[in-house]
Coordinates of C-alpha atoms in Angstrom, one line a residue:
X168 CA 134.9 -111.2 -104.3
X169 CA 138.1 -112.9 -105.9
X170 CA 140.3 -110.4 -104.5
X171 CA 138.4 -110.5 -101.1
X172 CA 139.6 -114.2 -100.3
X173 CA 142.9 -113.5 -100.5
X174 CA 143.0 -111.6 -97.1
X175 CA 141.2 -113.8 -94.9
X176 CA 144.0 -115.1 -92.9
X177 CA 144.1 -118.3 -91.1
X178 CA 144.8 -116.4 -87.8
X179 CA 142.3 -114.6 -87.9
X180 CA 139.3 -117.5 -88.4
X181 CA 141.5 -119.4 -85.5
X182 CA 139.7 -121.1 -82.3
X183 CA 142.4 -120.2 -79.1
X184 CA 140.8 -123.9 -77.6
X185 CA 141.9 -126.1 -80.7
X186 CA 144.1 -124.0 -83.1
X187 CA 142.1 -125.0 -86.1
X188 CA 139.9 -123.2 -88.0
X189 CA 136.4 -122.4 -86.7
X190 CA 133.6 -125.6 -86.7
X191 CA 130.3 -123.6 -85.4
X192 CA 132.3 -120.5 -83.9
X193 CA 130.2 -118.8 -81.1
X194 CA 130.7 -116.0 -79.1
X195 CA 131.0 -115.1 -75.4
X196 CA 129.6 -112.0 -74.1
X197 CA 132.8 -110.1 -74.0
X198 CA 133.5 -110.8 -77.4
X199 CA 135.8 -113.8 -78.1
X200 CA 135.4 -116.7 -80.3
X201 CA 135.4 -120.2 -79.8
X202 CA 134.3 -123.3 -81.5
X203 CA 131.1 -124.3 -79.8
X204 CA 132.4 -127.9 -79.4
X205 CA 135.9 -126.9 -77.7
X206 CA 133.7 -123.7 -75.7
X207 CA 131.2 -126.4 -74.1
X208 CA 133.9 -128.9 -73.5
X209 CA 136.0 -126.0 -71.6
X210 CA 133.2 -125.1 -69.6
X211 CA 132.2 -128.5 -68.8
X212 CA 135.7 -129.1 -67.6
X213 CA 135.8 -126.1 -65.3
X214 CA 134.4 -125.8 -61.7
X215 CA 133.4 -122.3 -62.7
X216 CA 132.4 -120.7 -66.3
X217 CA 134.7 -118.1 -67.3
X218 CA 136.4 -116.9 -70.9
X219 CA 139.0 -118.9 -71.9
X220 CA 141.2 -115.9 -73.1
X221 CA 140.0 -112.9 -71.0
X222 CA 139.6 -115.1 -68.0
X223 CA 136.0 -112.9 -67.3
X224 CA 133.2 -115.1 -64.9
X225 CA 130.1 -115.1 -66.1
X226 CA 127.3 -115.8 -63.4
X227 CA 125.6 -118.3 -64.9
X228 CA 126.7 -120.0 -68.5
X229 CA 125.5 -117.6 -71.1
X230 CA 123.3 -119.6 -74.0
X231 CA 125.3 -120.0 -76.9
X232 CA 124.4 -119.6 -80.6
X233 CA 126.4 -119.9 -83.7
X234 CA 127.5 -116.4 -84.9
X235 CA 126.2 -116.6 -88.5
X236 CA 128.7 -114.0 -89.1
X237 CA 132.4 -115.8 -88.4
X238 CA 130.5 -118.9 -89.6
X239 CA 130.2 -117.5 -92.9
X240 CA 133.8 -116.2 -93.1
X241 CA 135.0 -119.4 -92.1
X242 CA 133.3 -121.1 -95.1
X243 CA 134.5 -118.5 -97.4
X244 CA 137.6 -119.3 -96.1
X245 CA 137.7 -123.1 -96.5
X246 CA 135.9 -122.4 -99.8
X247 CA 139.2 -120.1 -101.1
X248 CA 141.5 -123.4 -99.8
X249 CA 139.7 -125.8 -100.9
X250 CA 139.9 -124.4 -104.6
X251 CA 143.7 -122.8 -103.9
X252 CA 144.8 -126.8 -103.1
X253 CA 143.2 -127.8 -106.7
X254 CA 144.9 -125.6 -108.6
X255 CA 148.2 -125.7 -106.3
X256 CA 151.1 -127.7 -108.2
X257 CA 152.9 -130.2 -106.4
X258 CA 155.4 -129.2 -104.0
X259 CA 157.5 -131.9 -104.8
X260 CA 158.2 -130.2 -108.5
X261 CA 157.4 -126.5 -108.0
X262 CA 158.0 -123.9 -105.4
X263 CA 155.5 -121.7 -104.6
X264 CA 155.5 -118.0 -106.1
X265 CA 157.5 -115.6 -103.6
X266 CA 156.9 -111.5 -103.7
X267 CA 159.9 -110.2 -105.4
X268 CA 161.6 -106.9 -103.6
X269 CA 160.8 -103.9 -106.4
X270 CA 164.4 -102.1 -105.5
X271 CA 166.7 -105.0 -106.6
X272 CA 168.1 -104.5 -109.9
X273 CA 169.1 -107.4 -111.1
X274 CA 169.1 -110.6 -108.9
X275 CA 165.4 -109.9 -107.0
X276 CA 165.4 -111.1 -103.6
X277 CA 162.6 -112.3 -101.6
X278 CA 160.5 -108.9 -100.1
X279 CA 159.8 -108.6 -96.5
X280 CA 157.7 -106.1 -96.4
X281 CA 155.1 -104.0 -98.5
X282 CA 154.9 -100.4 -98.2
X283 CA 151.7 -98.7 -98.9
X284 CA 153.0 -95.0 -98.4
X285 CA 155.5 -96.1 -101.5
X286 CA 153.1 -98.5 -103.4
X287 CA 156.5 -101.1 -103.1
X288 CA 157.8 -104.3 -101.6
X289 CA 161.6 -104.2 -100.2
X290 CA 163.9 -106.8 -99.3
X291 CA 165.7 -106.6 -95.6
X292 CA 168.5 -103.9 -97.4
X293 CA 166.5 -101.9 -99.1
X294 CA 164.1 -102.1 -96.1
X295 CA 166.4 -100.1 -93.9
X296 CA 165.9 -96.4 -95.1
X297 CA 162.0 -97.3 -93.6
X298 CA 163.8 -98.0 -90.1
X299 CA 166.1 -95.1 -89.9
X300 CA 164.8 -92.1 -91.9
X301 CA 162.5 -90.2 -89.7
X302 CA 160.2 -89.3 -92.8
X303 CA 159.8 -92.9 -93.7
X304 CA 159.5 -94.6 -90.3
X305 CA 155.8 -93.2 -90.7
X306 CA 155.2 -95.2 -93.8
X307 CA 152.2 -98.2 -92.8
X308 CA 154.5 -101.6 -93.9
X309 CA 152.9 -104.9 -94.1
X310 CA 153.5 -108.3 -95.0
X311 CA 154.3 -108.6 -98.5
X312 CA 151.8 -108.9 -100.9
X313 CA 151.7 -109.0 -104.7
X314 CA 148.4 -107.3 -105.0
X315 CA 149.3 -103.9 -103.4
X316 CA 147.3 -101.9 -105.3
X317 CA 144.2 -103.0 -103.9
X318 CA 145.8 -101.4 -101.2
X319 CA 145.7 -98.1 -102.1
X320 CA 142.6 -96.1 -103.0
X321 CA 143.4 -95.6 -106.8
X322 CA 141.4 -92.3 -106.9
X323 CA 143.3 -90.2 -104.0
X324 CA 146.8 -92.8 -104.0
X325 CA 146.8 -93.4 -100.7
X326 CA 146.6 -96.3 -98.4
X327 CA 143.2 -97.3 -98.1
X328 CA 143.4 -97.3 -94.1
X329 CA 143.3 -93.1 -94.1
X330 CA 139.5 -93.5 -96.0
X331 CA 138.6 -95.8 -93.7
X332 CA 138.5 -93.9 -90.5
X333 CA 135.3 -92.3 -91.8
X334 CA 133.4 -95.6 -92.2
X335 CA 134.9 -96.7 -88.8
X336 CA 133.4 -93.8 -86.8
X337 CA 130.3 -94.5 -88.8
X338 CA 130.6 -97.8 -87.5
X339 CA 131.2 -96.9 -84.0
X340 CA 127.9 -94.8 -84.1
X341 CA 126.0 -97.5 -85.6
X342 CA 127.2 -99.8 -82.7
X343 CA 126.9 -97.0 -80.2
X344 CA 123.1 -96.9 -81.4
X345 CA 123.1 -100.6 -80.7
X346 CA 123.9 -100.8 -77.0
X347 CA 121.7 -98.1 -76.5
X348 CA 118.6 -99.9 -78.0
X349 CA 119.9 -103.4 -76.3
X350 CA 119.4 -101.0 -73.0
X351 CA 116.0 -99.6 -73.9
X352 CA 114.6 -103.4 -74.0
X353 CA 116.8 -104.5 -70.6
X354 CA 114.4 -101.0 -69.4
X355 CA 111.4 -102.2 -71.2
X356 CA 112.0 -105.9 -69.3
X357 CA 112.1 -103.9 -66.0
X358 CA 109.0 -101.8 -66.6
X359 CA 107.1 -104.8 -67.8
X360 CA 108.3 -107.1 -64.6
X361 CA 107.2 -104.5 -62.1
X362 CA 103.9 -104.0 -64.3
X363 CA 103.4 -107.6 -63.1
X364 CA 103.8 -106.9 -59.8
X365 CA 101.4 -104.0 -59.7
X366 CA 99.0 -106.3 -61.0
X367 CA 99.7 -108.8 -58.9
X368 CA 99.0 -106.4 -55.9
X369 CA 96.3 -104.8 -57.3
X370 CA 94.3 -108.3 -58.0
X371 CA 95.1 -109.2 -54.3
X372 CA 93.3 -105.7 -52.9
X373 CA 90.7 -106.7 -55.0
X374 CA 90.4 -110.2 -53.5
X375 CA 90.4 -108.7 -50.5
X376 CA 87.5 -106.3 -51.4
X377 CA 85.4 -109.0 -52.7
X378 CA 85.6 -111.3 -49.7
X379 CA 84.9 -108.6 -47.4
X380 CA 81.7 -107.5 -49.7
X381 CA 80.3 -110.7 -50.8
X382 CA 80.2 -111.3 -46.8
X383 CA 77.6 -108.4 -46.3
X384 CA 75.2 -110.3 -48.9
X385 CA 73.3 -113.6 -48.9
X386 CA 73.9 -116.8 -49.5
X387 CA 72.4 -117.0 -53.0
X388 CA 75.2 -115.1 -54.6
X389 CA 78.1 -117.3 -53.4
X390 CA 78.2 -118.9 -56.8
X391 CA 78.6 -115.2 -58.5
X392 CA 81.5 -114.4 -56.3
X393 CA 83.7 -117.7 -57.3
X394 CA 82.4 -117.0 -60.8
X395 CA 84.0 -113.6 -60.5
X396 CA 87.2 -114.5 -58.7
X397 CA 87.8 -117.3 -61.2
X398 CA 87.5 -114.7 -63.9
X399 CA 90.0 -112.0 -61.9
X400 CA 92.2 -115.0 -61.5
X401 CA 92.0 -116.0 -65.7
X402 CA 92.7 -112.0 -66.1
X403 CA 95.9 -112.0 -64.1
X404 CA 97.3 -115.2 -65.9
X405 CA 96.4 -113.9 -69.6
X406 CA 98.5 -110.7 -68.1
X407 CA 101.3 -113.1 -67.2
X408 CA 101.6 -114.9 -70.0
X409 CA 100.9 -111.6 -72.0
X410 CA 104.2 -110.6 -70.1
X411 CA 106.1 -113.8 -70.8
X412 CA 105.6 -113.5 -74.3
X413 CA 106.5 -110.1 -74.3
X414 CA 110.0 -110.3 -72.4
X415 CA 110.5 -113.5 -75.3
X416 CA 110.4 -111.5 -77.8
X417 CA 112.4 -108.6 -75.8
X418 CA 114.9 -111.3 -75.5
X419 CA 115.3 -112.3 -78.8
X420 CA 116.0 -109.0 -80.2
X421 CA 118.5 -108.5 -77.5
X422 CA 120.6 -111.8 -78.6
X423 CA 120.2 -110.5 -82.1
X424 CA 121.5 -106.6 -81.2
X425 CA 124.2 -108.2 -79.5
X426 CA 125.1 -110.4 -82.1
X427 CA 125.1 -107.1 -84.6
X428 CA 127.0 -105.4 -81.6
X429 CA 129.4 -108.2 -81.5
X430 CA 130.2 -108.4 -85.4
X431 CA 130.2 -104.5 -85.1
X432 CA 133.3 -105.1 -82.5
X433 CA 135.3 -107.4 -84.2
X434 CA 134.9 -105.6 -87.7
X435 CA 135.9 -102.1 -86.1
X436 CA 139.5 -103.9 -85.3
X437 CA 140.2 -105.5 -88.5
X438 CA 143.0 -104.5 -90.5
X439 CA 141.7 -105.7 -93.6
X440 CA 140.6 -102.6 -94.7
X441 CA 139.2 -103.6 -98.1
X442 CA 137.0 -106.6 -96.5
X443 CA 135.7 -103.5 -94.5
X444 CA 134.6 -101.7 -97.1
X445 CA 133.4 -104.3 -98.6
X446 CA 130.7 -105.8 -95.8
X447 CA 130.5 -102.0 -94.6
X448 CA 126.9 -101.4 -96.2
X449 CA 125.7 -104.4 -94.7
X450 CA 126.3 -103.7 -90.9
X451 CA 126.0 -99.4 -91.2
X452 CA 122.3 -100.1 -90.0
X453 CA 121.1 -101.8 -86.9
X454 CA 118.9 -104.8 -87.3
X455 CA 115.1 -104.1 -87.5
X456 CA 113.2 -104.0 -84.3
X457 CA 110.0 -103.5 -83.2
X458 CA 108.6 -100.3 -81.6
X459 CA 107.8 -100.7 -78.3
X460 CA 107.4 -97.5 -76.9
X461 CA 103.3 -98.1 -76.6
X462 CA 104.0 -101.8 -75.4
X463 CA 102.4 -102.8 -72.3
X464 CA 100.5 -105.4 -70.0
X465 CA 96.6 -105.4 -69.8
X466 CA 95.4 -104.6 -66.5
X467 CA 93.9 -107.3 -64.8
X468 CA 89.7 -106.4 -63.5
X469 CA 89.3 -103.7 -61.8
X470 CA 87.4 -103.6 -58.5
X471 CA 84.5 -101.6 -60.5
X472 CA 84.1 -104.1 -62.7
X473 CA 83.3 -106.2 -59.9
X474 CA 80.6 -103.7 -58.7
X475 CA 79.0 -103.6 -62.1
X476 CA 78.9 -107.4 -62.6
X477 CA 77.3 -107.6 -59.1
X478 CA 74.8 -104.9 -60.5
X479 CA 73.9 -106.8 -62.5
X480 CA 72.2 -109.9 -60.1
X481 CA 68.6 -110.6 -59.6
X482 CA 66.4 -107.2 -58.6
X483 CA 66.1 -107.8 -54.7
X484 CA 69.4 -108.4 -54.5
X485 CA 69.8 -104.7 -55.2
X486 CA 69.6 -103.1 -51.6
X487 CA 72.4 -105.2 -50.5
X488 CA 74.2 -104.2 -53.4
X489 CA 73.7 -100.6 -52.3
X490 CA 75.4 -101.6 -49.5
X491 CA 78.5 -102.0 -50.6
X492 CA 80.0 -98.9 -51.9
X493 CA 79.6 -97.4 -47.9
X494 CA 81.0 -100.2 -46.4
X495 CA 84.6 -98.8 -48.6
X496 CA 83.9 -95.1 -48.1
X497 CA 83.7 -95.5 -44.5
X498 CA 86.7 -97.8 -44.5
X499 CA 88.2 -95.2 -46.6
X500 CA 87.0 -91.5 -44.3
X501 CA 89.2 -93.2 -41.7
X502 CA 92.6 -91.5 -43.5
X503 CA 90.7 -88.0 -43.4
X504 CA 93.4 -84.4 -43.7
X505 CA 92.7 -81.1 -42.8
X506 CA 93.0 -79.3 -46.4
X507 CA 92.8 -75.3 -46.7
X508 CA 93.8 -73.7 -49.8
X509 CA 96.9 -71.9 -51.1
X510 CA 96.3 -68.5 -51.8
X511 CA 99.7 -68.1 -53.7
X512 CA 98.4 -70.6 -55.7
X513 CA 94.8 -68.8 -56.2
X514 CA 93.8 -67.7 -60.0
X515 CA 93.3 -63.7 -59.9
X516 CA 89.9 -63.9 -60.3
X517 CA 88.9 -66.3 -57.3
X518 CA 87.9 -65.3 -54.1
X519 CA 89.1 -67.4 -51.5
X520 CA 87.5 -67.6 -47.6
X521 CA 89.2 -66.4 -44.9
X522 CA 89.4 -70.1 -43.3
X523 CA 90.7 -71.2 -46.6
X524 CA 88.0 -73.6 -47.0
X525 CA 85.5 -71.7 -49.5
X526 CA 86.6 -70.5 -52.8
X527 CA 84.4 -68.8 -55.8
X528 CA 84.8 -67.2 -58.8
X529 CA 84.7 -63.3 -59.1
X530 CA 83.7 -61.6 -62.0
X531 CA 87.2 -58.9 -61.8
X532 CA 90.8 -59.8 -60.8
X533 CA 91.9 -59.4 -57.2
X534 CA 95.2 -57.5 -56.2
X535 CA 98.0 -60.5 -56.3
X536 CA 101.8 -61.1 -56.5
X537 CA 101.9 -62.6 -59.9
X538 CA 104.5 -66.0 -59.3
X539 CA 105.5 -69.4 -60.7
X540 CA 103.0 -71.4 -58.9
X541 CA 100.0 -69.2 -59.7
X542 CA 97.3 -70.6 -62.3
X543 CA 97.1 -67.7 -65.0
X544 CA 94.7 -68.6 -67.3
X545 CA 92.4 -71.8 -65.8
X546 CA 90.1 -70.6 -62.4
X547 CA 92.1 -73.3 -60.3
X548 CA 93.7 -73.4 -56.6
X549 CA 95.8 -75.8 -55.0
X550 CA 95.5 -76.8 -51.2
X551 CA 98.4 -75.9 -48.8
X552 CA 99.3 -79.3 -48.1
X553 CA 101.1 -81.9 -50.4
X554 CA 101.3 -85.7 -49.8
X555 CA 104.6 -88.0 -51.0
X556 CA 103.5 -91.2 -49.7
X557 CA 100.4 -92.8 -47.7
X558 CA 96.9 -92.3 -48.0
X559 CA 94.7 -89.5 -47.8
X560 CA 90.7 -88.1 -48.1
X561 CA 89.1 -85.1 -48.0
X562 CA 85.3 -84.3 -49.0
X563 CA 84.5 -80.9 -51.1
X564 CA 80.4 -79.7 -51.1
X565 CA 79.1 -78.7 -55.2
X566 CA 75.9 -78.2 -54.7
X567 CA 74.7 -75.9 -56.4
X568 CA 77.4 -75.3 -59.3
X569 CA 77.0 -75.6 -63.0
X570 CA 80.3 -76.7 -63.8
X571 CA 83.5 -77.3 -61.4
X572 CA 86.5 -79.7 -61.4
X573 CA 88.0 -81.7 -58.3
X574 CA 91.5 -83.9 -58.0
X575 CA 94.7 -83.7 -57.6
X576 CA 97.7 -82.7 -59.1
X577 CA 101.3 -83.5 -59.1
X578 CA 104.0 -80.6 -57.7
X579 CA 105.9 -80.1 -61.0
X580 CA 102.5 -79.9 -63.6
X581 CA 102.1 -76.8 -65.6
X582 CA 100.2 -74.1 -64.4
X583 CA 100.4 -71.3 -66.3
X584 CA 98.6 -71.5 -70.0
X585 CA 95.5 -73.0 -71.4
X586 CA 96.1 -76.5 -69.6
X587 CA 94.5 -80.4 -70.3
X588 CA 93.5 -81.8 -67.4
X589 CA 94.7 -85.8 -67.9
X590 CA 97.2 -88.1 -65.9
X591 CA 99.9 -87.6 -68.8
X592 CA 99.8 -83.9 -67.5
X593 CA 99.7 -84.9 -64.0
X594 CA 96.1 -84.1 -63.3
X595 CA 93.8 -86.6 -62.0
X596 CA 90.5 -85.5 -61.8
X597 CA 86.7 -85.3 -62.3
X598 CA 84.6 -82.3 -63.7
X599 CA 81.1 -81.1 -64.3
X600 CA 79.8 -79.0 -67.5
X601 CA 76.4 -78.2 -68.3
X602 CA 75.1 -79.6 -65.1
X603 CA 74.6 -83.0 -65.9
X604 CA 77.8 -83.7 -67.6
X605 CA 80.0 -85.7 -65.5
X606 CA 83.8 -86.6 -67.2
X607 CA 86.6 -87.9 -65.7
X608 CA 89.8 -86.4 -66.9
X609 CA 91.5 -89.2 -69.3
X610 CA 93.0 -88.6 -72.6
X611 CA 90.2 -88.3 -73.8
X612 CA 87.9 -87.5 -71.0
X613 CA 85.2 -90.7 -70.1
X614 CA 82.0 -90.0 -70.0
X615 CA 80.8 -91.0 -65.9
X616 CA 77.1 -92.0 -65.4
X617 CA 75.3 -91.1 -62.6
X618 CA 71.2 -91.3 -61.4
X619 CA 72.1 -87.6 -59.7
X620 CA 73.9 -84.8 -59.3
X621 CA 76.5 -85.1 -56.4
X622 CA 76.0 -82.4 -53.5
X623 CA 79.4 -83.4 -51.8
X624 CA 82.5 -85.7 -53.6
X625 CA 85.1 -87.1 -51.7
X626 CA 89.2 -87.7 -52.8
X627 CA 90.7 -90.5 -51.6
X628 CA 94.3 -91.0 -52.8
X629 CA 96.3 -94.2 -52.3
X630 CA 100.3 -93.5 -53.0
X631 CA 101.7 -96.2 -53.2
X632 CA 99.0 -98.2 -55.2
X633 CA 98.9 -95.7 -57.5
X634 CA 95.2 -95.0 -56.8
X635 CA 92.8 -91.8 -57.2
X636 CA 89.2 -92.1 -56.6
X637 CA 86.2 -89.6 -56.1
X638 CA 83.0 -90.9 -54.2
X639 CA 79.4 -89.1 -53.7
X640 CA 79.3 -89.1 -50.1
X641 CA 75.7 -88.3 -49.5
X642 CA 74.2 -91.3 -51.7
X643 CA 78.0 -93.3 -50.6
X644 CA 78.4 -94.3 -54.0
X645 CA 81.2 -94.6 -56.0
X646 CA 82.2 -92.6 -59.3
X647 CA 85.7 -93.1 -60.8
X648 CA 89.0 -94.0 -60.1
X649 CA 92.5 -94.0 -61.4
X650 CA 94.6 -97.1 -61.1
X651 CA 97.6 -98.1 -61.9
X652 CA 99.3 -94.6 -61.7
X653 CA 103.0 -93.9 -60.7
X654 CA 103.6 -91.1 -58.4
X655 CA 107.2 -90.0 -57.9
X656 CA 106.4 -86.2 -56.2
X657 CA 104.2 -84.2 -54.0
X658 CA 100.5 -84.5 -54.8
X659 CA 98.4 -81.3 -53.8
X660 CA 94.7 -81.3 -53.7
X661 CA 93.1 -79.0 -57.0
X662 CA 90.2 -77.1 -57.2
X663 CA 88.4 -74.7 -60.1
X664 CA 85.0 -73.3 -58.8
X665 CA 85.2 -72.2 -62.7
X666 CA 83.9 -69.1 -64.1
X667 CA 81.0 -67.2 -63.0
X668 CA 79.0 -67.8 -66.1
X669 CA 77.2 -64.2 -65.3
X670 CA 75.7 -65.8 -61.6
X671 CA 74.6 -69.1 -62.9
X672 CA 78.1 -70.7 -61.3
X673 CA 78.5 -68.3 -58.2
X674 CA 77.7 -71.0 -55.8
X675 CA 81.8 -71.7 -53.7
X676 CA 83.4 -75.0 -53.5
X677 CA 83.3 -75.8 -49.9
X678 CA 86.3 -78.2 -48.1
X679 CA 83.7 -79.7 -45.7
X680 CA 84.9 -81.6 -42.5
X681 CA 84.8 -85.4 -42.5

């Protein structure tokens, strides 16, 4: 650490406002350093806010904190002349100690330069063979210095600045990874904002929903519905200040990677080579962050929640409450489309109709062009048509199946191989095993409820909202939706009649008209 002292220079630790040595040095976003004093007072004279040296305008006046960095070699500094003007002799009765040229033979004069090619200091004469011989013009001079051998790497004897190019590239990746986690958390901001949003649009549908249901009931359960918005409304501002707290903390380790990335770019210009190897192991490793790959706002209620708290009134309310769900699906049959279904899409063992409406499962493989977009291994089919944007519905008739899966499916998901039917995937779905056993198709699936078998379901897909829901259209009852998905392609409608299971499943999905 003694050694390490003697090459802070004065310059270096210098505010360009006052010319003294840094008092609370701070930094700008593009990188210089002022004293926060003399930066504040700068600003506060301007009409505009702007860096003093690079002249570069800043949109609004960034928020300034001491870099703990500068601020500690700027005490260290002080420190070393603090304790070199105690031991310092007067001037008035000694001069201070000048580096002696190593070529003079007998009278030394005063060296002007230290070589670290030769390991030497020369005067101005014996300077001159460094400015004329080709050889020895690429020797790295400096400013004289007695202690030029910790300089020179004593293992290898060479200058110290040829070993350091390794820990300088090692420093440029280490600040490379920086920026590139500061712009993970400016996209994690972004995803988190627009989360908000979603919310924010999905509470107001849901508002919507309620008013227009609570007005098909009675009087008596007025007090239920402000209960329930109240709680919506509680929901979306734990979600915003979930958010808030979130894009805080964001934030803060932003101001603290670009501190590091800061201190990372004024270290990688130094020419102090041995302060570099010296605080090297210290700033080789970004700062420690929190993961936030899995990070993300709670959704506020969804409008099923609101159906089961409503379930849950007093008993005679109960045949209004059945209303409700067929008020939606005949809002909902309104955006009705004509689906048929894709016979290059068709699994070799299904038998399609000629319509394209009807599909089964054979018990051997029909005659077809293997391709791309043919399912290989799971029963499936995709309909004709694919939807970017809008809404759309179609109903399908089950009765009389075993096991079958309905939904839909994004244009680029896998079909070939053993494939998991979930939104990560891109499938959205429902499916029946064993009968009774309704799922919907999350990771992991969730187990759906239901008094009775549906004989026809309906798909209703929203776009834009991010929406997929299925309905049982003959009891007009809902059974699962989707929310809060993100669609950037085609959607096509899926089917899987499933395997025969030896004539127990033979019964055809059927694309029924609206």
């Amino acid at each position: 650490m003694a050694s390490s002292r003697r090459f802070l220079s004065e310059d270096e630790l210098q505010c360009s406002i006052c010319l003294d040595v840094f008092t609370d040095p701070v930094s700008t976003p593009c990188g210089h350093n002022f004293c926060m004093v003399c930066l504040r007072k700068y600003w506060n004279s301007s009409s505009h806010c702007q860096c003093p040296v690079c002249k570069r305008k800043f949109p609004q006046r960034p928020e300034l904190s001491i870099n703990t960095f500068i601020s500690g070699l700027t005490a260290q500094f002080k420190k070393s002349v603090q304790v070199k003007s105690s031991r310092a002799p007067d001037k008035r009765t000694s001069k201070s100690k000048k580096v002696q040229c190593d070529s003079c033979s007998e009278d030394k004069l005063e060296a002007v330069k230290s070589c670290l090619d030769c390991g030497l200091s020369y005067c101005n004469s014996h300077l001159m063979p460094h400015k004329t011989a080709a050889k020895l013009k690429k020797h790295k001079l400096m400013d004289p210095v007695e202690n030029l051998e910790d300089y020179i790497c004593q293992k290898h004897e060479r200058p110290l600045e040829l070993f350091c190019k390794n820990v300088k590239n090692q420093l440029e990746k280490t600040q490379a990874e920086v920026q590139q986690m500061i712009q993970e958390r400016l996209k994690k901001i972004q995803e988190i904002k627009h989360s908000v949003e979603l919310n924010k649009k999905i509470r107001e549908k849901e508002e919507a929903d309620s008013v227009e249901i609570f007005r098909a009931l009675v009087r008596c359960i007025e007090r239920s519905q402000a209960e329930l918005l109240e709680v919506m409304e509680e929901k979306q501002k734990a979600a915003e200040r979930q958010a808030e707290e979130l894009i805080k903390e964001l934030e803060k380790e932003i101001t603290e990677l670009k501190r590091r990335d800061t201190e990372l770019e004024q270290i990688s210009h130094t020419e102090d080579h041995l302060h570099l190897l010296q605080i090297y192991p210290s700033l080789c490793r970004p700062p420690p962050t929190k993961n936030w790959t899995d990070v993300s706002v709670n959704t506020p209620l969804s409008v099923e929640s609101l159906r089961r708290a409503l379930s849950q009134l007093q008993e005679h309310l109960t045949q209004e409450m059945e209303k409700i769900p067929e008020i939606k699906l005949k809002r909902i049959q309104q955006y009705a489309v004509d689906v048929t279904l894709d016979p290059d899409t068709a699994h070799p063992f299904l038998i399609l109709s000629d319509d394209g409406k009807q599909v089964t499962c054979g018990v051997k493989r029909q005659k077809r062009l293997d391709n791309s977009q043919r399912f290989d291994y799971g029963v499936s089919v995709l309909g004709k048509e694919g939807f970017s944007s809008g809404r759309f519905y179609y109903e399908v008739q089950v009765s009389g199946k075993t096991k079958w899966d309905l939904g839909v499916t994004r244009e680029s998901s896998n079909r070939r191989g053993a494939i998991t039917a979930s939104p990560k995937n891109g499938y959205w779905t429902v499916f029946l095993r064993n009968k009774t056993e309704f799922k919907a198709g999350e990771s992991p699936p969730v187990i759906l409820s239901m008094k009775q078998a549906p004989q026809k379901v309906g798909v209703f897909v929203d776009y834009e909202e991010g929406l997929v829901s299925f309905y049982d259209v003959e009891v007009r009852s809902h059974i699962y939706s989707f929310t809060g998905q993100s669609f950037t392609e085609k959607l096509y409608p899926f089917f899987s009649p499933c395997l025969n299971d030896g004539g127990r499943n033979s019964a055809p999905l059927i694309i029924t008209p609206v």
